[in-house]
Amino acid sequence: SYNSTAQCELPAQYTETGSSNMTIFLTSGVVSALPLTSADPYIVALTGSGLVVGSASLAQNDLIGGQQSLAVWGDDSSTPEVDGALTGEELFFQLVDGNSLYDLDISFAGPNSYTTNAQLPAIGVTNNFVCSQDIVDQIFGCMDMSANNYNPNATVDNGSCMFDIFGCMDMSANNYNPDATVDDGSCMFDIF
């Protein structure tokens, strides 16, 4: 059985601002390729260390002509901590759609790296489902009480149920059953 109790942590929208940023344009083709089903989806930009450095709403009423722009904020050099993207740093993107999280692989018309005051149009996107808070704490397993691997703690049947198959398990018998898991003594042999 598979127990999905690991936390599905959704990144928060970026609320800070800084003195330097770049703009990423999400074309209508990119936005329409995303699996948007909730009322308030949003996209986040992250650094390789997981620092959120920008976000934008993808809610229908926030799109202009089906498009959206995303401000990615750079590091504020007036403070000692790294609180934004560094020049030349690769950017990563995630989609939060309701309780679901997706990694996004965005294709750009230029290098995918932070450059202050740059404008970078996105030209394509693919997504990979990461997790959902809707399935956290569910236990996947066999829920059929007559199965050999019945899991009384399962809350979602994952189709893994295994049952005894009675039959002849002797390969030299006329009625050998290769699917049998329990020999029922029914083997028949040719007598010469």
CSV table of C-alpha atoms in Angstrom, one decimal:
chain,number,residue,atom,x,y,z
A,1,SER,CA,0.0,0.0,0.0
A,2,TYR,CA,1.0,3.6,-0.6
A,3,ASN,CA,0.5,6.1,2.2
A,4,SER,CA,0.4,9.7,1.0
A,5,THR,CA,0.8,11.6,4.2
A,6,ALA,CA,3.7,13.7,3.1
A,7,GLN,CA,2.8,17.4,3.3
A,8,CYS,CA,2.0,19.2,0.1
A,9,GLU,CA,3.4,22.6,0.7
A,10,LEU,CA,2.1,25.3,-1.7
A,11,PRO,CA,4.4,28.3,-2.2
A,12,ALA,CA,2.8,31.6,-1.1
A,13,GLN,CA,2.5,34.4,-3.5
A,14,TYR,CA,5.3,36.9,-3.5
A,15,THR,CA,4.5,40.1,-1.5
A,16,GLU,CA,7.8,41.9,-1.3
A,17,THR,CA,9.1,44.4,-3.7
A,18,GLY,CA,12.6,45.6,-4.4
A,19,SER,CA,14.5,48.1,-6.4
A,20,SER,CA,15.2,45.9,-9.4
A,21,ASN,CA,13.2,43.4,-11.4
A,22,MET,CA,12.6,41.8,-14.7
A,23,THR,CA,9.4,41.1,-16.5
A,24,ILE,CA,8.3,37.7,-17.9
A,25,PHE,CA,5.4,37.8,-20.4
A,26,LEU,CA,3.1,34.8,-20.3
A,27,THR,CA,1.4,34.7,-23.8
A,28,SER,CA,-2.2,33.6,-24.2
A,29,GLY,CA,-0.9,30.3,-25.7
A,30,VAL,CA,1.2,29.6,-22.5
A,31,VAL,CA,-1.7,30.5,-20.2
A,32,SER,CA,-4.2,28.4,-22.1
A,33,ALA,CA,-1.8,25.4,-21.9
A,34,LEU,CA,-1.9,25.4,-18.1
A,35,PRO,CA,-4.2,23.1,-16.2
A,36,LEU,CA,-6.3,25.9,-14.6
A,37,THR,CA,-9.4,24.7,-12.8
A,38,SER,CA,-9.7,26.8,-9.6
A,39,ALA,CA,-11.0,30.4,-9.2
A,40,ASP,CA,-7.6,31.8,-8.0
A,41,PRO,CA,-4.7,30.1,-9.6
A,42,TYR,CA,-1.3,31.7,-9.6
A,43,ILE,CA,2.3,31.2,-10.8
A,44,VAL,CA,5.4,31.7,-8.8
A,45,ALA,CA,9.0,32.2,-9.8
A,46,LEU,CA,11.7,30.6,-7.7
A,47,THR,CA,15.4,30.4,-7.5
A,48,GLY,CA,17.3,27.1,-7.4
A,49,SER,CA,17.3,27.3,-3.6
A,50,GLY,CA,13.5,27.6,-3.5
A,51,LEU,CA,13.3,31.3,-2.7
A,52,VAL,CA,10.1,32.8,-4.2
A,53,VAL,CA,11.1,35.8,-6.2
A,54,GLY,CA,7.9,36.7,-7.9
A,55,SER,CA,4.3,35.7,-8.5
A,56,ALA,CA,1.3,36.6,-10.6
A,57,SER,CA,-2.4,35.8,-10.5
A,58,LEU,CA,-3.8,33.7,-13.3
A,59,ALA,CA,-7.4,34.2,-12.3
A,60,GLN,CA,-9.6,34.8,-15.3
A,61,ASN,CA,-10.4,38.4,-14.3
A,62,ASP,CA,-6.7,39.2,-13.9
A,63,LEU,CA,-5.7,38.2,-17.4
A,64,ILE,CA,-5.5,40.8,-20.1
A,65,GLY,CA,-6.4,39.3,-23.5
A,66,GLY,CA,-5.6,35.9,-22.0
A,67,GLN,CA,-2.1,37.0,-21.1
A,68,GLN,CA,-0.3,37.9,-17.9
A,69,SER,CA,3.1,39.4,-16.9
A,70,LEU,CA,5.2,38.2,-14.0
A,71,ALA,CA,7.6,40.5,-12.2
A,72,VAL,CA,10.7,38.7,-10.9
A,73,TRP,CA,12.5,40.6,-8.2
A,74,GLY,CA,16.3,40.8,-7.9
A,75,ASP,CA,18.4,40.7,-4.8
A,76,ASP,CA,18.4,44.0,-2.8
A,77,SER,CA,22.1,44.7,-2.5
A,78,SER,CA,21.5,47.1,0.5
A,79,THR,CA,20.9,44.2,2.8
A,80,PRO,CA,23.3,41.3,3.7
A,81,GLU,CA,20.7,38.5,3.1
A,82,VAL,CA,19.8,37.2,-0.4
A,83,ASP,CA,16.2,38.3,-0.8
A,84,GLY,CA,15.8,38.1,-4.6
A,85,ALA,CA,17.2,36.5,-7.7
A,86,LEU,CA,20.9,37.0,-8.5
A,87,THR,CA,22.1,38.2,-11.8
A,88,GLY,CA,22.4,35.2,-14.2
A,89,GLU,CA,20.6,32.9,-11.8
A,90,GLU,CA,18.3,30.3,-13.4
A,91,LEU,CA,14.6,30.6,-12.6
A,92,PHE,CA,12.1,27.9,-11.9
A,93,PHE,CA,8.3,28.1,-12.0
A,94,GLN,CA,5.4,26.5,-10.2
A,95,LEU,CA,1.7,26.7,-10.7
A,96,VAL,CA,-0.7,26.7,-7.7
A,97,ASP,CA,-4.2,25.8,-8.8
A,98,GLY,CA,-6.5,25.5,-5.8
A,99,ASN,CA,-4.9,22.8,-3.7
A,100,SER,CA,-2.8,21.4,-6.5
A,101,LEU,CA,0.9,22.1,-7.2
A,102,TYR,CA,2.6,21.7,-10.6
A,103,ASP,CA,6.2,22.2,-11.7
A,104,LEU,CA,6.3,24.2,-14.9
A,105,ASP,CA,8.9,23.9,-17.7
A,106,ILE,CA,8.6,27.2,-19.6
A,107,SER,CA,10.3,27.7,-22.9
A,108,PHE,CA,11.5,31.3,-23.5
A,109,ALA,CA,12.6,33.4,-26.5
A,110,GLY,CA,15.9,33.9,-24.7
A,111,PRO,CA,18.0,32.5,-21.8
A,112,ASN,CA,16.1,31.5,-18.6
A,113,SER,CA,18.0,33.6,-16.2
A,114,TYR,CA,17.5,36.7,-14.1
A,115,THR,CA,18.7,40.0,-15.7
A,116,THR,CA,17.6,43.3,-14.2
A,117,ASN,CA,15.3,45.3,-16.4
A,118,ALA,CA,15.0,42.5,-19.0
A,119,GLN,CA,11.8,41.5,-20.7
A,120,LEU,CA,11.5,37.8,-21.4
A,121,PRO,CA,8.5,36.3,-23.4
A,122,ALA,CA,7.4,32.8,-22.6
A,123,ILE,CA,6.6,30.8,-25.8
A,124,GLY,CA,5.7,27.4,-24.5
A,125,VAL,CA,5.0,25.4,-21.3
A,126,THR,CA,4.7,21.9,-20.1
A,127,ASN,CA,3.6,20.9,-16.6
A,128,ASN,CA,4.2,18.1,-14.2
A,129,PHE,CA,1.8,17.4,-11.3
A,130,VAL,CA,3.7,17.5,-7.9
A,131,CYS,CA,1.1,17.0,-5.2
A,132,SER,CA,-2.4,18.0,-4.0
A,133,GLN,CA,-3.5,18.9,-0.5
A,134,ASP,CA,-6.7,17.1,-1.4
A,135,ILE,CA,-5.0,13.8,-1.2
A,136,VAL,CA,-2.8,14.4,1.9
A,137,ASP,CA,-3.5,11.9,4.7
A,138,GLN,CA,-5.2,9.4,2.4
A,139,ILE,CA,-4.0,5.9,2.5
A,140,PHE,CA,-3.9,4.0,-0.8
A,141,GLY,CA,-4.3,0.2,-0.8
A,142,CYS,CA,-6.6,-2.7,-1.3
A,143,MET,CA,-10.1,-2.2,0.2
A,144,ASP,CA,-11.6,-5.6,-0.7
A,145,MET,CA,-11.9,-7.6,2.5
A,146,SER,CA,-11.7,-10.9,0.6
A,147,ALA,CA,-8.3,-10.1,-0.9
A,148,ASN,CA,-5.0,-11.5,0.4
A,149,ASN,CA,-3.6,-8.0,0.8
A,150,TYR,CA,-6.7,-6.2,2.3
A,151,ASN,CA,-5.7,-3.1,4.1
A,152,PRO,CA,-8.2,-2.1,6.8
A,153,ASN,CA,-6.6,1.4,7.0
A,154,ALA,CA,-6.9,2.2,3.3
A,155,THR,CA,-9.1,5.1,2.4
A,156,VAL,CA,-8.6,4.9,-1.4
A,157,ASP,CA,-8.6,1.7,-3.4
A,158,ASN,CA,-5.6,1.7,-5.7
A,159,GLY,CA,-6.4,-1.5,-7.6
A,160,SER,CA,-3.7,-3.5,-6.0
A,161,CYS,CA,-5.9,-6.3,-4.6
A,162,MET,CA,-4.5,-9.8,-4.9
A,163,PHE,CA,-6.6,-12.9,-4.6
A,164,ASP,CA,-5.8,-16.6,-4.3
A,165,ILE,CA,-6.2,-18.6,-7.5
A,166,PHE,CA,-6.7,-22.2,-6.9
A,167,GLY,CA,-5.4,-24.8,-9.4
A,168,CYS,CA,-2.6,-27.2,-10.3
A,169,MET,CA,0.8,-25.7,-9.8
A,170,ASP,CA,2.9,-28.7,-11.1
A,171,MET,CA,4.4,-27.7,-14.5
A,172,SER,CA,4.5,-31.3,-15.6
A,173,ALA,CA,0.8,-31.9,-15.2
A,174,ASN,CA,-1.7,-31.8,-18.1
A,175,ASN,CA,-3.8,-29.2,-16.3
A,176,TYR,CA,-1.0,-26.9,-15.1
A,177,ASN,CA,-2.3,-23.4,-14.3
A,178,PRO,CA,0.5,-20.8,-14.6
A,179,ASP,CA,-1.8,-18.3,-12.8
A,180,ALA,CA,-2.4,-20.5,-9.8
A,181,THR,CA,-1.2,-19.2,-6.4
A,182,VAL,CA,-2.5,-22.1,-4.3
A,183,ASP,CA,-2.2,-25.8,-5.3
A,184,ASP,CA,-5.6,-27.4,-4.9
A,185,GLY,CA,-4.5,-31.0,-5.5
A,186,SER,CA,-6.2,-31.2,-8.8
A,187,CYS,CA,-3.2,-32.0,-11.0
A,188,MET,CA,-3.7,-34.7,-13.6
A,189,PHE,CA,-0.9,-36.6,-15.3
A,190,ASP,CA,-0.8,-38.9,-18.4
A,191,ILE,CA,-0.1,-42.5,-17.4
A,192,PHE,CA,2.0,-44.5,-19.9
